[in-house]
Coordinates of C-alpha atoms in Angstrom, one line a residue:
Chain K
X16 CA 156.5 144.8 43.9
X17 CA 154.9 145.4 47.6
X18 CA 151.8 143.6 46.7
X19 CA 153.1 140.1 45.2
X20 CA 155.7 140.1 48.6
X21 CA 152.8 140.5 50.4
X22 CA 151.2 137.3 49.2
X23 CA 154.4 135.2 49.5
X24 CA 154.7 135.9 53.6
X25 CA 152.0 134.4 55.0
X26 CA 151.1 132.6 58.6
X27 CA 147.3 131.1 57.7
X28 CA 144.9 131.6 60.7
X29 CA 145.5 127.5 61.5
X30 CA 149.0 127.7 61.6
X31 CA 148.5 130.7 64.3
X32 CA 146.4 128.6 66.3
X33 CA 148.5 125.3 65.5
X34 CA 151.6 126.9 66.7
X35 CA 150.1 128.8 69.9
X36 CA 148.4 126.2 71.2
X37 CA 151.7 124.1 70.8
X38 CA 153.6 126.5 72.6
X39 CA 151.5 127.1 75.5
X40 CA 151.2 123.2 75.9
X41 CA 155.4 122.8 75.8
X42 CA 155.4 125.7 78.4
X43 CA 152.9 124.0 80.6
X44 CA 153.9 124.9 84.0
X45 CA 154.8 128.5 83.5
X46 CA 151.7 129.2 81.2
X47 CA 150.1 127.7 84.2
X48 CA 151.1 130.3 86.7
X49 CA 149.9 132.9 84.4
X50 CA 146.7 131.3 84.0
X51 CA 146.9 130.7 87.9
X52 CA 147.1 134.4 88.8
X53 CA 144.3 135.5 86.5
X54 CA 142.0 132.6 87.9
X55 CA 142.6 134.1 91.1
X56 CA 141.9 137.3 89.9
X57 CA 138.8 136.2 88.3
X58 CA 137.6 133.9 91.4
X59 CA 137.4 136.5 93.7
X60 CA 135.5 139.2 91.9
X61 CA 133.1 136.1 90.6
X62 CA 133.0 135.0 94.3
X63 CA 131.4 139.1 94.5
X64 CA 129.2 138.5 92.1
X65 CA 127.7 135.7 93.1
X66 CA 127.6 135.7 96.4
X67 CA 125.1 138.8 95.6
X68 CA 123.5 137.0 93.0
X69 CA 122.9 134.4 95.8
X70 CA 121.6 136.6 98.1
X71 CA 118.9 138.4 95.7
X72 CA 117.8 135.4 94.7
X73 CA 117.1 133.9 98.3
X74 CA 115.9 137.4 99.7
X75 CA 112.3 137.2 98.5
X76 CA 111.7 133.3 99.6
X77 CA 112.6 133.7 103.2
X78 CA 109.9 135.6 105.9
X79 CA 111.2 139.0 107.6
X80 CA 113.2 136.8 110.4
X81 CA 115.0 135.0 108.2
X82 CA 115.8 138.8 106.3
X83 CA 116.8 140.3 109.5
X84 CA 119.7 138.0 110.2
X85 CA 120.9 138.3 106.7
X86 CA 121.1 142.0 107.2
X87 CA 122.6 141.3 110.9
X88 CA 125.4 139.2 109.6
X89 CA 126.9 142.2 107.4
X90 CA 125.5 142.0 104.7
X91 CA 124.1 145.9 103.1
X92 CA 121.0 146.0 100.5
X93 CA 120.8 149.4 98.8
X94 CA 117.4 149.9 96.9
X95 CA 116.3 146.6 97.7
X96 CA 119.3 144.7 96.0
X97 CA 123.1 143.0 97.1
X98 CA 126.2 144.6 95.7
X99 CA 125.0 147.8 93.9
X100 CA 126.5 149.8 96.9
X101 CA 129.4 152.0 96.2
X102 CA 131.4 150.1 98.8
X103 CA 130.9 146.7 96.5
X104 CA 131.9 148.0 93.3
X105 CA 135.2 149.9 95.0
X106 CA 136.2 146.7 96.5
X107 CA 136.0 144.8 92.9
X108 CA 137.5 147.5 91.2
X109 CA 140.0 147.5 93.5
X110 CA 140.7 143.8 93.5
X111 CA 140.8 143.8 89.9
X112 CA 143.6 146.8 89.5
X113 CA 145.6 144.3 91.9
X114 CA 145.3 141.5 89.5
X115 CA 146.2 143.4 86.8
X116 CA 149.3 144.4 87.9
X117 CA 150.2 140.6 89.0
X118 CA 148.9 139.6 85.3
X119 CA 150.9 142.5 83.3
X120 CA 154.1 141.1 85.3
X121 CA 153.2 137.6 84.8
X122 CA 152.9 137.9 81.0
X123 CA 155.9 140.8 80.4
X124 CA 158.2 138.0 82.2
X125 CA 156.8 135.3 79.6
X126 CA 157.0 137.5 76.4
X127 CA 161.1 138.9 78.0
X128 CA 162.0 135.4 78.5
X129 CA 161.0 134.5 74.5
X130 CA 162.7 137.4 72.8
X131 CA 165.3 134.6 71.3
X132 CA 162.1 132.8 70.0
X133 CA 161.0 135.7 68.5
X134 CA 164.1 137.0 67.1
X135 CA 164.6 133.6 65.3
X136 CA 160.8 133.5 64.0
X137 CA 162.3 137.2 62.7
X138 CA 164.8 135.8 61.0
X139 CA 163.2 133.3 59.5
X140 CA 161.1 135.7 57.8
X141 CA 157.9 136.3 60.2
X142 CA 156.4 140.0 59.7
X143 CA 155.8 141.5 62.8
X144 CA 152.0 141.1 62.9
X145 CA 152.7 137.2 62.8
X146 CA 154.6 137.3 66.5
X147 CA 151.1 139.8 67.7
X148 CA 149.0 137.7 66.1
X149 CA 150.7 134.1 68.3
X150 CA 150.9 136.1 71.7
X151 CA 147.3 137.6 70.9
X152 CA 145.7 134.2 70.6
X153 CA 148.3 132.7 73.6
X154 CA 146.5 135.7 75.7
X155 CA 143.0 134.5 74.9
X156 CA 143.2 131.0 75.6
X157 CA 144.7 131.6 78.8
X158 CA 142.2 134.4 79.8
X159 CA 139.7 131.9 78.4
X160 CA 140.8 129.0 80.5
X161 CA 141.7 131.0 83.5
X162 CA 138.4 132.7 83.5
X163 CA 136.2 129.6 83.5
X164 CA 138.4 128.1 86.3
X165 CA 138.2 131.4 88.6
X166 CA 134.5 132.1 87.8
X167 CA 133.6 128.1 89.0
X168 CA 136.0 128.8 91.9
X169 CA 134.8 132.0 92.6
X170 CA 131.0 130.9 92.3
X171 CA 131.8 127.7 94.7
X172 CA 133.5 129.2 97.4
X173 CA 130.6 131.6 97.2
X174 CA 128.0 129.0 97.5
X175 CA 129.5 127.1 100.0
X176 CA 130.3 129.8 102.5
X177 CA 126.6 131.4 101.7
X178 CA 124.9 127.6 102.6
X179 CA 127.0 127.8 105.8
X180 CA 125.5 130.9 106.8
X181 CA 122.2 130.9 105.6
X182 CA 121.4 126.9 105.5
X183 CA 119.9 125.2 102.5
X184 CA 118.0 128.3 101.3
X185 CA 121.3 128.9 99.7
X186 CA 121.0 126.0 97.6
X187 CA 117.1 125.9 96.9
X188 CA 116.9 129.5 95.4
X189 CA 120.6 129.1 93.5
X190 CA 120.3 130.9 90.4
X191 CA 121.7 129.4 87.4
X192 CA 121.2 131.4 85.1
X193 CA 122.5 134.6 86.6
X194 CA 125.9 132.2 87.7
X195 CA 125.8 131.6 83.9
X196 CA 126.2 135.5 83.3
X197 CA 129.0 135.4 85.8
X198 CA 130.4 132.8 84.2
X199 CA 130.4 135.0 81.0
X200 CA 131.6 138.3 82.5
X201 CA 134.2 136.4 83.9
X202 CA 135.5 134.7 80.5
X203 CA 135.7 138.3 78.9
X204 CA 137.1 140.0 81.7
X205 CA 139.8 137.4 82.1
X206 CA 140.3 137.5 78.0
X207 CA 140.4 141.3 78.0
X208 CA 142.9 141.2 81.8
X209 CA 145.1 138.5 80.0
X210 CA 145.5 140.3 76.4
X211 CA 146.2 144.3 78.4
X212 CA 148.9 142.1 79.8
X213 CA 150.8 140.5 76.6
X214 CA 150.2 143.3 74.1
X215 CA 152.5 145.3 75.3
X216 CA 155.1 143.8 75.8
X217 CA 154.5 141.8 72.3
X218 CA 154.4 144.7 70.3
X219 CA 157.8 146.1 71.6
X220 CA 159.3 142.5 71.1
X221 CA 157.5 142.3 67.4
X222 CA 159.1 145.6 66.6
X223 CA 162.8 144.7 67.3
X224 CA 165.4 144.2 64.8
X225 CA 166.0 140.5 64.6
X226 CA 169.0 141.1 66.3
X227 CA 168.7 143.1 69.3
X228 CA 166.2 140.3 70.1
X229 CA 168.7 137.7 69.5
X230 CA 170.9 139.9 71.7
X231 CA 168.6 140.1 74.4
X232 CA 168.8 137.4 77.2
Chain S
X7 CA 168.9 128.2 40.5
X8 CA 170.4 131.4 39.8
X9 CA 172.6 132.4 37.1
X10 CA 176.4 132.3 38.1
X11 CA 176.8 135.6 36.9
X12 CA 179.7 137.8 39.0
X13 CA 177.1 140.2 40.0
X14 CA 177.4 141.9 43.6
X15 CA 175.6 139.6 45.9
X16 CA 176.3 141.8 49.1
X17 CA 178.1 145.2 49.0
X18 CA 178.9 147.6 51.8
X19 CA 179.6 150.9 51.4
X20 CA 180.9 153.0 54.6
X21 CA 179.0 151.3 57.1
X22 CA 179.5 151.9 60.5
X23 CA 177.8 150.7 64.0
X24 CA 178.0 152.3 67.2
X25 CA 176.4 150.7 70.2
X26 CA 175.3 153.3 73.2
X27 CA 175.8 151.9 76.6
X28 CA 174.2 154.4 79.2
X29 CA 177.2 157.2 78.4
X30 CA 179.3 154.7 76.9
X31 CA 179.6 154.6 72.7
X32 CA 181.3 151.4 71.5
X33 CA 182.1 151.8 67.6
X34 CA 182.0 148.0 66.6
X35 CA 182.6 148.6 62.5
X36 CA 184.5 152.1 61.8
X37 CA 183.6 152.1 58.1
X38 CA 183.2 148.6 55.7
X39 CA 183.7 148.7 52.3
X40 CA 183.4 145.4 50.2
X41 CA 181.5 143.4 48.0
X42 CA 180.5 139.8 47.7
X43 CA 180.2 138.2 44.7
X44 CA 177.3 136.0 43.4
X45 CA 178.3 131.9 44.2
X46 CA 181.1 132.9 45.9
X47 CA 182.6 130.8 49.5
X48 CA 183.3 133.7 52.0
X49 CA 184.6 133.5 55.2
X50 CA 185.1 136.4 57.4
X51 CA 188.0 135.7 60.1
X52 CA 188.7 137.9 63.5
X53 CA 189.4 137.7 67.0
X54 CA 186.1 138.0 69.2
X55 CA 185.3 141.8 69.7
X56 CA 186.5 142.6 66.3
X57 CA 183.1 143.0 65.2
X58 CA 182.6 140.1 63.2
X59 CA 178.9 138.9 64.8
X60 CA 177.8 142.9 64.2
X61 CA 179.2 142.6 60.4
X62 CA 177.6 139.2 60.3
X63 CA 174.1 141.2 61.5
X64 CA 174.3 144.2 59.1
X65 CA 175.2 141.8 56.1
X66 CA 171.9 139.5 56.7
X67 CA 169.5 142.7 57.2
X68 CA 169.2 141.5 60.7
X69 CA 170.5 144.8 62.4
X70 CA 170.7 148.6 61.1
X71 CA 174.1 150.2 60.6
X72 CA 174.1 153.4 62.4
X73 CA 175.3 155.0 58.9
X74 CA 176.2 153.6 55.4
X75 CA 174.5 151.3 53.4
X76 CA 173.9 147.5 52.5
X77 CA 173.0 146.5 49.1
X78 CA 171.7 143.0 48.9
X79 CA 171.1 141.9 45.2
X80 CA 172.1 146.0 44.6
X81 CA 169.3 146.9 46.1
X82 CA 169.6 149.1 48.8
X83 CA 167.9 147.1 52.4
X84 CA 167.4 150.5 54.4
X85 CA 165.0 151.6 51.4
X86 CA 163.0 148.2 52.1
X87 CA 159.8 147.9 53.8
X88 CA 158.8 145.5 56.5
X89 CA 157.3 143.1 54.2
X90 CA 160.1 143.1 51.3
X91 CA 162.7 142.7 54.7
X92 CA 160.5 140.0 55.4
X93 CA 160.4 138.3 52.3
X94 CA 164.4 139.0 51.9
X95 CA 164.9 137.3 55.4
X96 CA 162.8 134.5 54.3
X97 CA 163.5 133.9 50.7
X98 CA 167.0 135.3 49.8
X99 CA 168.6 134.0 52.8
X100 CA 169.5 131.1 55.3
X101 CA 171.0 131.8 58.7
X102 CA 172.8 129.5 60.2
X103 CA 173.7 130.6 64.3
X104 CA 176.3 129.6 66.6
X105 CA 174.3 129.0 69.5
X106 CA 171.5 126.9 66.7
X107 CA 168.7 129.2 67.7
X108 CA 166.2 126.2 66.9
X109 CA 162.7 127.0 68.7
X110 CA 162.8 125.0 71.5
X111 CA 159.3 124.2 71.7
X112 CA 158.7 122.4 68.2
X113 CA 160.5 119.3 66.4
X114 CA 163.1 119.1 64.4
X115 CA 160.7 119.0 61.0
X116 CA 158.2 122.0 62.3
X117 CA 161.6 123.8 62.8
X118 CA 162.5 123.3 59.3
X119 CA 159.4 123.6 58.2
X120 CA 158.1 127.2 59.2
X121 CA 160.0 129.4 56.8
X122 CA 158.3 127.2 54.1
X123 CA 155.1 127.7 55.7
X124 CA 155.9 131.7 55.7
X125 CA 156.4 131.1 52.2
X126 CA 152.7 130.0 51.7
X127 CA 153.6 126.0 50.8
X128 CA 150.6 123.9 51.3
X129 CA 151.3 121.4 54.2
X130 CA 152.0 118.4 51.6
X131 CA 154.9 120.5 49.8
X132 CA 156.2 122.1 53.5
X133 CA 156.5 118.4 55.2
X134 CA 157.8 116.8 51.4
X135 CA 160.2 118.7 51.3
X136 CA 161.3 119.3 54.9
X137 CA 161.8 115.4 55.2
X138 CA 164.1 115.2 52.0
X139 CA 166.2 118.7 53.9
X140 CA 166.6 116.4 57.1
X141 CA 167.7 113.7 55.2
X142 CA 170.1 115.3 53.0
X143 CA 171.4 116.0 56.8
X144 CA 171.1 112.9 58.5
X145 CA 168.4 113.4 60.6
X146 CA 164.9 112.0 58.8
X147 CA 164.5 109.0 60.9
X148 CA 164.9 112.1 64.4
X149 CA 162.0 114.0 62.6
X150 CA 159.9 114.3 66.0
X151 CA 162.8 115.0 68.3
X152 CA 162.9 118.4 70.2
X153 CA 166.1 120.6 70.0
X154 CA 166.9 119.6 74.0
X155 CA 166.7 115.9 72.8
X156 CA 169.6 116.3 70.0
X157 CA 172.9 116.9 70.3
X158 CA 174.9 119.9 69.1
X159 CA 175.9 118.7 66.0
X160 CA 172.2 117.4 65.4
X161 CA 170.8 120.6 66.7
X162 CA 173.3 122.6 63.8
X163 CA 172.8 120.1 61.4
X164 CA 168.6 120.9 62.3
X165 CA 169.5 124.3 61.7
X166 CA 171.2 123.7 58.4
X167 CA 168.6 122.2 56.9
X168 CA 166.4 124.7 57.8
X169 CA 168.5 127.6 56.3
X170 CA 167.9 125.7 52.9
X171 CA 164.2 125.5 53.4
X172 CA 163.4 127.6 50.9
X173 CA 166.6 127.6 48.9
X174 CA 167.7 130.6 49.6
X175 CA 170.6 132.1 47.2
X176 CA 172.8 133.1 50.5
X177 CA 173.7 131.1 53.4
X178 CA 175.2 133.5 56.5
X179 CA 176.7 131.1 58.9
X180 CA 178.2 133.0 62.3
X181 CA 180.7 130.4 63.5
X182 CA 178.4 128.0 62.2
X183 CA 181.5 125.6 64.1
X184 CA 181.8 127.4 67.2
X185 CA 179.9 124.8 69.5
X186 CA 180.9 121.7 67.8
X187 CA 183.6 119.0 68.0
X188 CA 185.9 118.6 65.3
X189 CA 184.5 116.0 63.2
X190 CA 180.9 117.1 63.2
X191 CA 182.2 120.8 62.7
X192 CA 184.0 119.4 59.4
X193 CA 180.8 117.4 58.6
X194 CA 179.2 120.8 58.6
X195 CA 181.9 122.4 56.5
X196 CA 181.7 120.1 54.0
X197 CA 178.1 120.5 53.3
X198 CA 178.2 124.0 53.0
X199 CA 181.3 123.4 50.2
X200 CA 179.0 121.1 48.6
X201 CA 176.1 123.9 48.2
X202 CA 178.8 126.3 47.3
X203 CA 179.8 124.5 44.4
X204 CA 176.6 122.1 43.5
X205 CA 173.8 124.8 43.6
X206 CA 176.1 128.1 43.5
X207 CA 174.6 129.2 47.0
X208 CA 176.2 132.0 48.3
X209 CA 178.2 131.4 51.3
X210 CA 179.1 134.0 54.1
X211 CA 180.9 132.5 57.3
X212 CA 181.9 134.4 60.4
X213 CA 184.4 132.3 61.9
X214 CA 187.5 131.6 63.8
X215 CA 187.6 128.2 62.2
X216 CA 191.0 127.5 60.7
X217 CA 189.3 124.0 58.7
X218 CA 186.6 126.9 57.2
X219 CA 190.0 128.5 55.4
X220 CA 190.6 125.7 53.3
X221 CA 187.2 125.4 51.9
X222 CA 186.8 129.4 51.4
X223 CA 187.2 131.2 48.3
X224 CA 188.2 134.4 49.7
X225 CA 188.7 135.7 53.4
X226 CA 188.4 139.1 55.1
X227 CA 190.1 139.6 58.1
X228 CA 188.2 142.1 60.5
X229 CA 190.2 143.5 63.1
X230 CA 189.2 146.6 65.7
X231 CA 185.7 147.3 63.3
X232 CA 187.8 147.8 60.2
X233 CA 189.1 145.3 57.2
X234 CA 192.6 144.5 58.0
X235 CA 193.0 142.5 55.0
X236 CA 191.6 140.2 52.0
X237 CA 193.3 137.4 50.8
X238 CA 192.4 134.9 48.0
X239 CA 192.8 131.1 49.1
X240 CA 195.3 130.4 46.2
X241 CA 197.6 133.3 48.4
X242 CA 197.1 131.3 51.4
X243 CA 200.1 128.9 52.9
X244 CA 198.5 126.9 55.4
X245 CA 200.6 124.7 57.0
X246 CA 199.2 122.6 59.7
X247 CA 197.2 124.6 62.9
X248 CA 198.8 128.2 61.4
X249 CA 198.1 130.1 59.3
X250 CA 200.6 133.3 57.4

């Protein structure tokens, strides 16, 4: 009997996405300040990135005068390269944990504050894999979209504070290519921040009785 | 639709529920026994806190009782695995809430139309047939309105038509009147009746509804977790807002 009831509950792939992408446009403003804290997140560790990305990329263009007030103004090359020093990758790492702690709050309040929702899709006969499967995809177009906003951000505050300091150089030797890489860390960084945050809490809200979630306010 | 046979729809057999607060243990049912019968109008009456909602929960599979069992079509629901629940909660049964419980995000037709989209209807049959559900309740021509845009009455009457979707063979309604005035609540009343006796739906009310008496079949009074007493309607003298 268990396999012909699992063929008559079903939630095709393009009704996940339908009714996701529906949700998340209803609840505008407060998918917004999720999205908003992980661009943030994202922005400054791509504003790390390519602000060393920058600064490779310039370094063998310029003559040994030009080098030496790089090197004055703070900035520390370890084996001939930006960024690779311990003290870079502590301070990204570090900024990061900090996001995700902002993010994990940001998308446990948004999952608490639909329990109802989800207690009525439970009643209406939704397995639980059909609520993960909704906040999954919810996760991943906000880490999506609040990647690619934080990574420009992050890569044009970098750019403009870099072509204060350094003067047009900053522009001439940009790199696209490596910005595109940021741009790509950023996106699956941001995907992987955003979904850490809203599994969680979506599993535990998946696996209630329909209604203790009802209950729950 | 299904045979009128006067086969168990619903039986409950010891069933008990305790709630734990911190130290606290709240025993909301002290042991149900009773059965339903296929086709039958039943309304459960009670004074709030008698543990009518938590009867209400353990009769739709929405909640466990803490011990006893539930047999829906004599089939016991604790031996049921997420899918059959599932399907049970999807197929077998309409719920109809006090507080609506529409999701707040979507229209009134993608409200009534996700069960039937749970039940794998291709989008033609889904919006087909939720159209002809809102307009057996009044509200095709509102199709595209939001819950927050309708009123109470339009927001149950939403949620009754989406307890149909996929004609299910029970309708639980807790205080399915509760948050309406009095001619929408008897609007809603009658409808049900007209299920009842038209397609031989099941109907399971919690309520403190006196108008839900006269429509009911058979009533069980729930007081302090336990039956206090079940009359049939043709015992009942109702005489006007009071009931002996």
């Amino acid at each position: 009997m268990s396999r012909s009831v699992e063929r008559q509950v079903v939630l095709p792939f393009a009704q996940v996405v339908r009714i996701s992408f529906n949700s998340m446009r209803v609840r505008l403003s407060r998918s917004l300040i999720t999205t908003a804290s992980l661009a943030l997140a994202i922005a400054f560790v791509a504003y790390l990135w390519s602000g060393y990305d920058i600064l490779n990329s310039v370094w063998p263009h310029v003559d040994s005068a030009f080098q030496e007030d790089i090197l004055t103004s703070g900035y520390e090359m370890t084996d001939g390269l930006f960024g690779s020093s311990p003290k870079d990758r502590w301070l990204a790492i570090l900024s990061l944990i900090v996001a995700v702690v902002g993010i994990v709050n940001a998308q446990l309040m948004a999952v608490t504050e639909r329990f109802r929702e989800i207690g009525t899709f439970k009643c209406l006969g939704a397995l639980n894999s059909f609520v993960v499967r909704i906040f999954v995809l919810e996760g991943i177009y906000q880490g999506i979209f609040g990647g690619l906003i934080g990574s420009i951000l992050g890569i044009l505050v970098s750019t403009l504070s870099l072509t204060l300091k350094l003067g047009w150089s900053a522009i001439l030797f940009w790199p696209p290519l490596q910005m595109l890489v940021t741009i790509g860390w950023s996106l699956f960084l941001a995907a992987l921040l955003s979904l850490l945050g809203v599994i969680y809490p979506a599993l535990v809200a998946a696996r209630m009785d329909p209604a203790v979630a009802l209950r729950a306010e | 639709m299904e045979v009128q046979g006067n086969h168990n729809v619903v039986r409950l057999s010891e069933v008990t529920k305790v709630f734990r607060m911190g130290s606290n243990r709240v025993e909301a049912l002290k042991g149900i026994n009773f059965a339903i019968k296929a086709g039958e109008y039943l309304s459960i009456m009670g004074p709030s806190g008698s543990g009518k909602s938590t009867l209400f929960n353990m009769i739709g599979a929405l909640d466990k009782p803490t011990t006893g069992r539930v047999f829906i079509d004599e089939v016991d629901v604790a031996q049921l695995d997420a899918y059959e629940l599932a399907w049970l909660r999807c197929r077998k049964i309409g719920y109809i809430f006090q507080t609506f419980n529409l999701i707040t995000v979507m229209t009134a037709i993608e409200n009534v139309t996700l069960p039937m989209i749970f039940a794998g209807m291709n989008r033609d049959e889904y919006m087909e047939k939720g159209m002809e559900l809102l307009g057996l309740v009044g509200l095709a021509e509102r199709f595209q309105h939001k819950p927050p845009e309708l009123s109470g009455g339009q927001q149950q009457r939403v949620a009754v038509a989406r307890a149909l979707a996929n004609s299910p063979a029970i309708i639980l309604a807790d205080e399915p009147t509760g948050n309406l005035d009095l001619t929408t609540g008897e609007e809603i009343i009658t409808l049900l009746k007209r299920l009842s006796t038209e397609r031989g739906v099941t109907i399971i009310s919690a309520t403190h509804d006196i108008k839900m008496l006269n429509v009911s079949d058979r009533i069980v009074w729930i007081r302090d977790g336990r039956i206090d007493r079940v009359e049939e309607r043709r015992d009942l003298k109702i005489s006007i807002g009071e009931v002996k």
